[in-house]
Amino acid sequence: MKIAIVMGSTSDWNVMKGSVEILETFGIEHEVKVLSAHRTPHQLEEWVSQLRQRDFGVVIAGAGGAAHLAGVVAAFTTLPVIGVPILGHAFNGLDSLLSMVQMPSGIPVAVVAVNGAKNSALLALEILAVKDHDLQLKLEEFRKKQADAVLSSSLE
Ligand code: RP5
């Protein structure tokens, strides 16, 4: 299964490339799109509606400001949607965070930290790993390396 990444603007790429870097590290097939809930709503609906039949398993949606992108994506698919609130010019990203995390009941969006693009990719991989033993082993190896780096770190 593949992972889809969408962001509302090219201005989100500097953060969202963190998701792509993780997926490339794990060698997982992915597609990256710039589509906006308010600037290109029809094209967004068309793209999202076809993801399941195109063998995508999870969608990551990054947006800033009134970040309704993740909720709109979730409205058009029953695939799991992970929102990445992007830090914008106002409110230290709280606007983006609340726009995503406060989804009304019935249409869920899982939300990572403000600018948490890397974790969005790791969470997407964990979702796919429920049914993919090789990916599960890769995630365990990633965690082991991370732990080893902490244990071998020094303040000198
Ligand atoms: C949102 O508005 C985008 O996701 C972006 O974070 C923010 C600003 O977009 P630009 O004006 O930089 O295109 O829709």
PDB file of C-alpha atoms and ligand atoms in Angstrom:
ATOM      1  CA  MET A   1       0.000   0.000   0.000  1.00  0.00           C
ATOM      2  CA  LYS A   2       1.040   3.571  -0.701  1.00  0.00           C
ATOM      3  CA  ILE A   3       0.886   6.779   1.342  1.00  0.00           C
ATOM      4  CA  ALA A   4      -0.606   9.984  -0.024  1.00  0.00           C
ATOM      5  CA  ILE A   5       0.613  13.417   1.055  1.00  0.00           C
ATOM      6  CA  VAL A   6      -1.283  16.602   0.284  1.00  0.00           C
ATOM      7  CA  MET A   7      -0.533  20.174   1.314  1.00  0.00           C
ATOM      8  CA  GLY A   8      -2.503  23.347   0.820  1.00  0.00           C
ATOM      9  CA  SER A   9       0.283  25.431  -0.696  1.00  0.00           C
ATOM     10  CA  THR A  10       3.845  25.198  -1.944  1.00  0.00           C
ATOM     11  CA  SER A  11       4.659  27.344   1.102  1.00  0.00           C
ATOM     12  CA  ASP A  12       3.981  24.221   3.232  1.00  0.00           C
ATOM     13  CA  TRP A  13       6.658  22.186   1.459  1.00  0.00           C
ATOM     14  CA  ASN A  14       9.531  23.290   3.679  1.00  0.00           C
ATOM     15  CA  VAL A  15       7.799  21.492   6.569  1.00  0.00           C
ATOM     16  CA  MET A  16       6.078  18.710   4.635  1.00  0.00           C
ATOM     17  CA  LYS A  17       9.277  17.503   2.995  1.00  0.00           C
ATOM     18  CA  GLY A  18      10.011  16.033   6.436  1.00  0.00           C
ATOM     19  CA  SER A  19       7.249  13.473   5.780  1.00  0.00           C
ATOM     20  CA  VAL A  20       8.674  12.597   2.387  1.00  0.00           C
ATOM     21  CA  GLU A  21      12.174  12.135   3.821  1.00  0.00           C
ATOM     22  CA  ILE A  22      10.876   9.545   6.290  1.00  0.00           C
ATOM     23  CA  LEU A  23       8.929   7.661   3.608  1.00  0.00           C
ATOM     24  CA  GLU A  24      12.004   7.623   1.388  1.00  0.00           C
ATOM     25  CA  THR A  25      14.112   6.292   4.258  1.00  0.00           C
ATOM     26  CA  PHE A  26      11.664   3.394   4.607  1.00  0.00           C
ATOM     27  CA  GLY A  27      11.352   2.905   0.830  1.00  0.00           C
ATOM     28  CA  ILE A  28       7.567   3.275   0.865  1.00  0.00           C
ATOM     29  CA  GLU A  29       5.792   4.359  -2.300  1.00  0.00           C
ATOM     30  CA  HIS A  30       4.074   7.719  -1.996  1.00  0.00           C
ATOM     31  CA  GLU A  31       2.490  10.546  -3.965  1.00  0.00           C
ATOM     32  CA  VAL A  32       2.772  14.229  -3.085  1.00  0.00           C
ATOM     33  CA  LYS A  33       0.218  16.831  -4.189  1.00  0.00           C
ATOM     34  CA  VAL A  34      -0.443  20.521  -3.653  1.00  0.00           C
ATOM     35  CA  LEU A  35      -4.226  20.917  -3.513  1.00  0.00           C
ATOM     36  CA  SER A  36      -6.203  23.396  -1.483  1.00  0.00           C
ATOM     37  CA  ALA A  37      -9.563  22.946   0.247  1.00  0.00           C
ATOM     38  CA  HIS A  38     -10.591  26.480  -0.700  1.00  0.00           C
ATOM     39  CA  ARG A  39      -8.556  27.284  -3.839  1.00  0.00           C
ATOM     40  CA  THR A  40      -8.988  23.945  -5.673  1.00  0.00           C
ATOM     41  CA  PRO A  41     -11.904  22.200  -3.910  1.00  0.00           C
ATOM     42  CA  HIS A  42     -13.131  20.236  -6.956  1.00  0.00           C
ATOM     43  CA  GLN A  43      -9.691  18.908  -7.851  1.00  0.00           C
ATOM     44  CA  LEU A  44      -9.111  17.977  -4.199  1.00  0.00           C
ATOM     45  CA  GLU A  45     -12.339  15.967  -4.079  1.00  0.00           C
ATOM     46  CA  GLU A  46     -11.508  14.165  -7.320  1.00  0.00           C
ATOM     47  CA  TRP A  47      -8.003  13.211  -6.162  1.00  0.00           C
ATOM     48  CA  VAL A  48      -9.025  12.104  -2.657  1.00  0.00           C
ATOM     49  CA  SER A  49     -12.028  10.102  -3.873  1.00  0.00           C
ATOM     50  CA  GLN A  50      -9.802   7.863  -5.996  1.00  0.00           C
ATOM     51  CA  LEU A  51      -7.069   7.136  -3.455  1.00  0.00           C
ATOM     52  CA  ARG A  52      -8.507   3.895  -2.044  1.00  0.00           C
ATOM     53  CA  GLN A  53      -8.980   2.299  -5.461  1.00  0.00           C
ATOM     54  CA  ARG A  54      -5.415   3.389  -6.329  1.00  0.00           C
ATOM     55  CA  ASP A  55      -4.081   1.313  -3.394  1.00  0.00           C
ATOM     56  CA  PHE A  56      -3.320   4.120  -0.956  1.00  0.00           C
ATOM     57  CA  GLY A  57      -3.718   3.205   2.725  1.00  0.00           C
ATOM     58  CA  VAL A  58      -3.261   6.512   4.575  1.00  0.00           C
ATOM     59  CA  VAL A  59      -3.469  10.217   3.710  1.00  0.00           C
ATOM     60  CA  ILE A  60      -1.282  12.898   5.310  1.00  0.00           C
ATOM     61  CA  ALA A  61      -2.613  16.460   4.984  1.00  0.00           C
ATOM     62  CA  GLY A  62      -0.529  19.507   5.920  1.00  0.00           C
ATOM     63  CA  ALA A  63      -1.947  23.030   6.017  1.00  0.00           C
ATOM     64  CA  GLY A  64      -1.699  26.294   7.899  1.00  0.00           C
ATOM     65  CA  GLY A  65      -4.032  29.065   8.985  1.00  0.00           C
ATOM     66  CA  ALA A  66      -7.678  28.001   8.942  1.00  0.00           C
ATOM     67  CA  ALA A  67      -6.377  24.528   8.173  1.00  0.00           C
ATOM     68  CA  HIS A  68      -9.574  22.839   7.054  1.00  0.00           C
ATOM     69  CA  LEU A  69      -7.692  20.770   4.451  1.00  0.00           C
ATOM     70  CA  ALA A  70      -7.354  17.686   6.671  1.00  0.00           C
ATOM     71  CA  GLY A  71     -11.036  17.713   7.631  1.00  0.00           C
ATOM     72  CA  VAL A  72     -12.149  18.128   4.026  1.00  0.00           C
ATOM     73  CA  VAL A  73      -9.868  15.290   2.928  1.00  0.00           C
ATOM     74  CA  ALA A  74     -11.370  13.115   5.676  1.00  0.00           C
ATOM     75  CA  ALA A  75     -14.855  14.008   4.451  1.00  0.00           C
ATOM     76  CA  PHE A  76     -14.108  12.458   1.047  1.00  0.00           C
ATOM     77  CA  THR A  77     -12.514   9.178   2.170  1.00  0.00           C
ATOM     78  CA  THR A  78     -12.718   6.520   4.865  1.00  0.00           C
ATOM     79  CA  LEU A  79      -8.949   6.043   4.706  1.00  0.00           C
ATOM     80  CA  PRO A  80      -7.206   7.223   7.890  1.00  0.00           C
ATOM     81  CA  VAL A  81      -6.215  10.900   7.620  1.00  0.00           C
ATOM     82  CA  ILE A  82      -3.314  12.414   9.555  1.00  0.00           C
ATOM     83  CA  GLY A  83      -3.204  16.198   9.831  1.00  0.00           C
ATOM     84  CA  VAL A  84      -0.015  18.232  10.113  1.00  0.00           C
ATOM     85  CA  PRO A  85      -0.781  21.736  11.408  1.00  0.00           C
ATOM     86  CA  ILE A  86       1.679  24.138   9.790  1.00  0.00           C
ATOM     87  CA  LEU A  87       3.101  27.064  11.741  1.00  0.00           C
ATOM     88  CA  GLY A  88       1.909  30.222   9.988  1.00  0.00           C
ATOM     89  CA  HIS A  89       2.370  33.917  10.558  1.00  0.00           C
ATOM     90  CA  ALA A  90      -0.207  34.267  13.335  1.00  0.00           C
ATOM     91  CA  PHE A  91      -1.007  32.667  16.707  1.00  0.00           C
ATOM     92  CA  ASN A  92       2.129  30.455  16.790  1.00  0.00           C
ATOM     93  CA  GLY A  93       0.346  27.694  14.875  1.00  0.00           C
ATOM     94  CA  LEU A  94      -2.519  27.442  17.353  1.00  0.00           C
ATOM     95  CA  ASP A  95      -4.961  28.393  14.574  1.00  0.00           C
ATOM     96  CA  SER A  96      -3.782  25.463  12.412  1.00  0.00           C
ATOM     97  CA  LEU A  97      -3.710  23.048  15.332  1.00  0.00           C
ATOM     98  CA  LEU A  98      -7.223  23.809  16.515  1.00  0.00           C
ATOM     99  CA  SER A  99      -8.611  23.778  12.958  1.00  0.00           C
ATOM    100  CA  MET A 100      -7.431  20.183  12.629  1.00  0.00           C
ATOM    101  CA  VAL A 101      -7.750  18.740  16.100  1.00  0.00           C
ATOM    102  CA  GLN A 102     -11.240  20.070  16.832  1.00  0.00           C
ATOM    103  CA  MET A 103     -12.980  18.027  14.128  1.00  0.00           C
ATOM    104  CA  PRO A 104     -16.638  17.559  14.999  1.00  0.00           C
ATOM    105  CA  SER A 105     -17.795  14.022  15.792  1.00  0.00           C
ATOM    106  CA  GLY A 106     -18.180  11.615  12.869  1.00  0.00           C
ATOM    107  CA  ILE A 107     -15.250  12.565  10.615  1.00  0.00           C
ATOM    108  CA  PRO A 108     -11.973  11.861  12.442  1.00  0.00           C
ATOM    109  CA  VAL A 109      -8.552  13.375  11.743  1.00  0.00           C
ATOM    110  CA  ALA A 110      -5.499  12.175  13.692  1.00  0.00           C
ATOM    111  CA  VAL A 111      -3.328  15.213  14.361  1.00  0.00           C
ATOM    112  CA  VAL A 112       0.399  15.400  15.084  1.00  0.00           C
ATOM    113  CA  ALA A 113       2.292  18.334  16.585  1.00  0.00           C
ATOM    114  CA  VAL A 114       2.557  21.728  14.883  1.00  0.00           C
ATOM    115  CA  ASN A 115       5.090  21.176  12.066  1.00  0.00           C
ATOM    116  CA  GLY A 116       5.178  17.469  13.070  1.00  0.00           C
ATOM    117  CA  ALA A 117       5.641  16.217   9.509  1.00  0.00           C
ATOM    118  CA  LYS A 118       8.119  13.478  10.415  1.00  0.00           C
ATOM    119  CA  ASN A 119       5.808  11.992  13.014  1.00  0.00           C
ATOM    120  CA  SER A 120       2.941  12.064  10.517  1.00  0.00           C
ATOM    121  CA  ALA A 121       4.945   9.782   8.246  1.00  0.00           C
ATOM    122  CA  LEU A 122       5.965   7.493  11.106  1.00  0.00           C
ATOM    123  CA  LEU A 123       2.334   7.206  12.217  1.00  0.00           C
ATOM    124  CA  ALA A 124       1.256   6.456   8.644  1.00  0.00           C
ATOM    125  CA  LEU A 125       3.896   3.718   8.472  1.00  0.00           C
ATOM    126  CA  GLU A 126       2.692   2.267  11.775  1.00  0.00           C
ATOM    127  CA  ILE A 127      -0.842   2.089  10.374  1.00  0.00           C
ATOM    128  CA  LEU A 128       0.381   0.201   7.293  1.00  0.00           C
ATOM    129  CA  ALA A 129       2.561  -2.027   9.486  1.00  0.00           C
ATOM    130  CA  VAL A 130      -0.529  -3.478  11.174  1.00  0.00           C
ATOM    131  CA  LYS A 131      -0.771  -5.739   8.100  1.00  0.00           C
ATOM    132  CA  ASP A 132       2.868  -5.620   6.918  1.00  0.00           C
ATOM    133  CA  HIS A 133       5.378  -7.616   8.937  1.00  0.00           C
ATOM    134  CA  ASP A 134       8.448  -6.395   7.001  1.00  0.00           C
ATOM    135  CA  LEU A 135       7.472  -2.807   7.665  1.00  0.00           C
ATOM    136  CA  GLN A 136       6.935  -3.620  11.329  1.00  0.00           C
ATOM    137  CA  LEU A 137      10.522  -4.935  11.520  1.00  0.00           C
ATOM    138  CA  LYS A 138      11.841  -1.788   9.810  1.00  0.00           C
ATOM    139  CA  LEU A 139      10.016   0.393  12.328  1.00  0.00           C
ATOM    140  CA  GLU A 140      11.497  -1.619  15.205  1.00  0.00           C
ATOM    141  CA  GLU A 141      14.981  -1.181  13.709  1.00  0.00           C
ATOM    142  CA  PHE A 142      14.363   2.583  13.362  1.00  0.00           C
ATOM    143  CA  ARG A 143      13.392   2.765  17.036  1.00  0.00           C
ATOM    144  CA  LYS A 144      16.437   0.732  18.064  1.00  0.00           C
ATOM    145  CA  LYS A 145      18.797   3.067  16.189  1.00  0.00           C
ATOM    146  CA  GLN A 146      17.059   6.053  17.782  1.00  0.00           C
ATOM    147  CA  ALA A 147      17.471   4.540  21.254  1.00  0.00           C
ATOM    148  CA  ASP A 148      21.118   3.669  20.577  1.00  0.00           C
ATOM    149  CA  ALA A 149      21.778   7.277  19.531  1.00  0.00           C
ATOM    150  CA  VAL A 150      20.338   8.541  22.814  1.00  0.00           C
ATOM    151  CA  LEU A 151      22.258   5.999  24.900  1.00  0.00           C
ATOM    152  CA  SER A 152      25.578   6.736  23.184  1.00  0.00           C
ATOM    153  CA  SER A 153      25.130  10.524  23.299  1.00  0.00           C
ATOM    154  CA  SER A 154      27.354  12.659  25.443  1.00  0.00           C
ATOM    155  CA  LEU A 155      27.260  16.252  26.658  1.00  0.00           C
ATOM    156  CA  GLU A 156      31.019  16.754  26.193  1.00  0.00           C
TER     157      GLU A 156
HETATM  158  C1  RP5 B   1      -3.077  27.321   3.650  1.00  0.00           C
HETATM  159  O1  RP5 B   1      -2.747  28.654   3.764  1.00  0.00           O
HETATM  160  C2  RP5 B   1      -1.843  26.629   3.202  1.00  0.00           C
HETATM  161  O2  RP5 B   1      -1.838  25.317   3.664  1.00  0.00           O
HETATM  162  C3  RP5 B   1      -0.721  27.453   3.779  1.00  0.00           C
HETATM  163  O3  RP5 B   1      -0.233  26.901   4.995  1.00  0.00           O
HETATM  164  C4  RP5 B   1      -1.386  28.787   4.085  1.00  0.00           C
HETATM  165  C5  RP5 B   1      -0.777  29.940   3.316  1.00  0.00           C
HETATM  166  O4  RP5 B   1      -0.787  29.623   1.944  1.00  0.00           O
HETATM  167  P1  RP5 B   1      -0.070  30.598   0.900  1.00  0.00           P
HETATM  168  O5  RP5 B   1      -0.777  31.917   0.984  1.00  0.00           O
HETATM  169  O6  RP5 B   1       1.370  30.691   1.328  1.00  0.00           O
HETATM  170  O7  RP5 B   1      -0.210  29.945  -0.437  1.00  0.00           O
HETATM  171  O8  RP5 B   1      -4.108  27.129   2.747  1.00  0.00           O
END
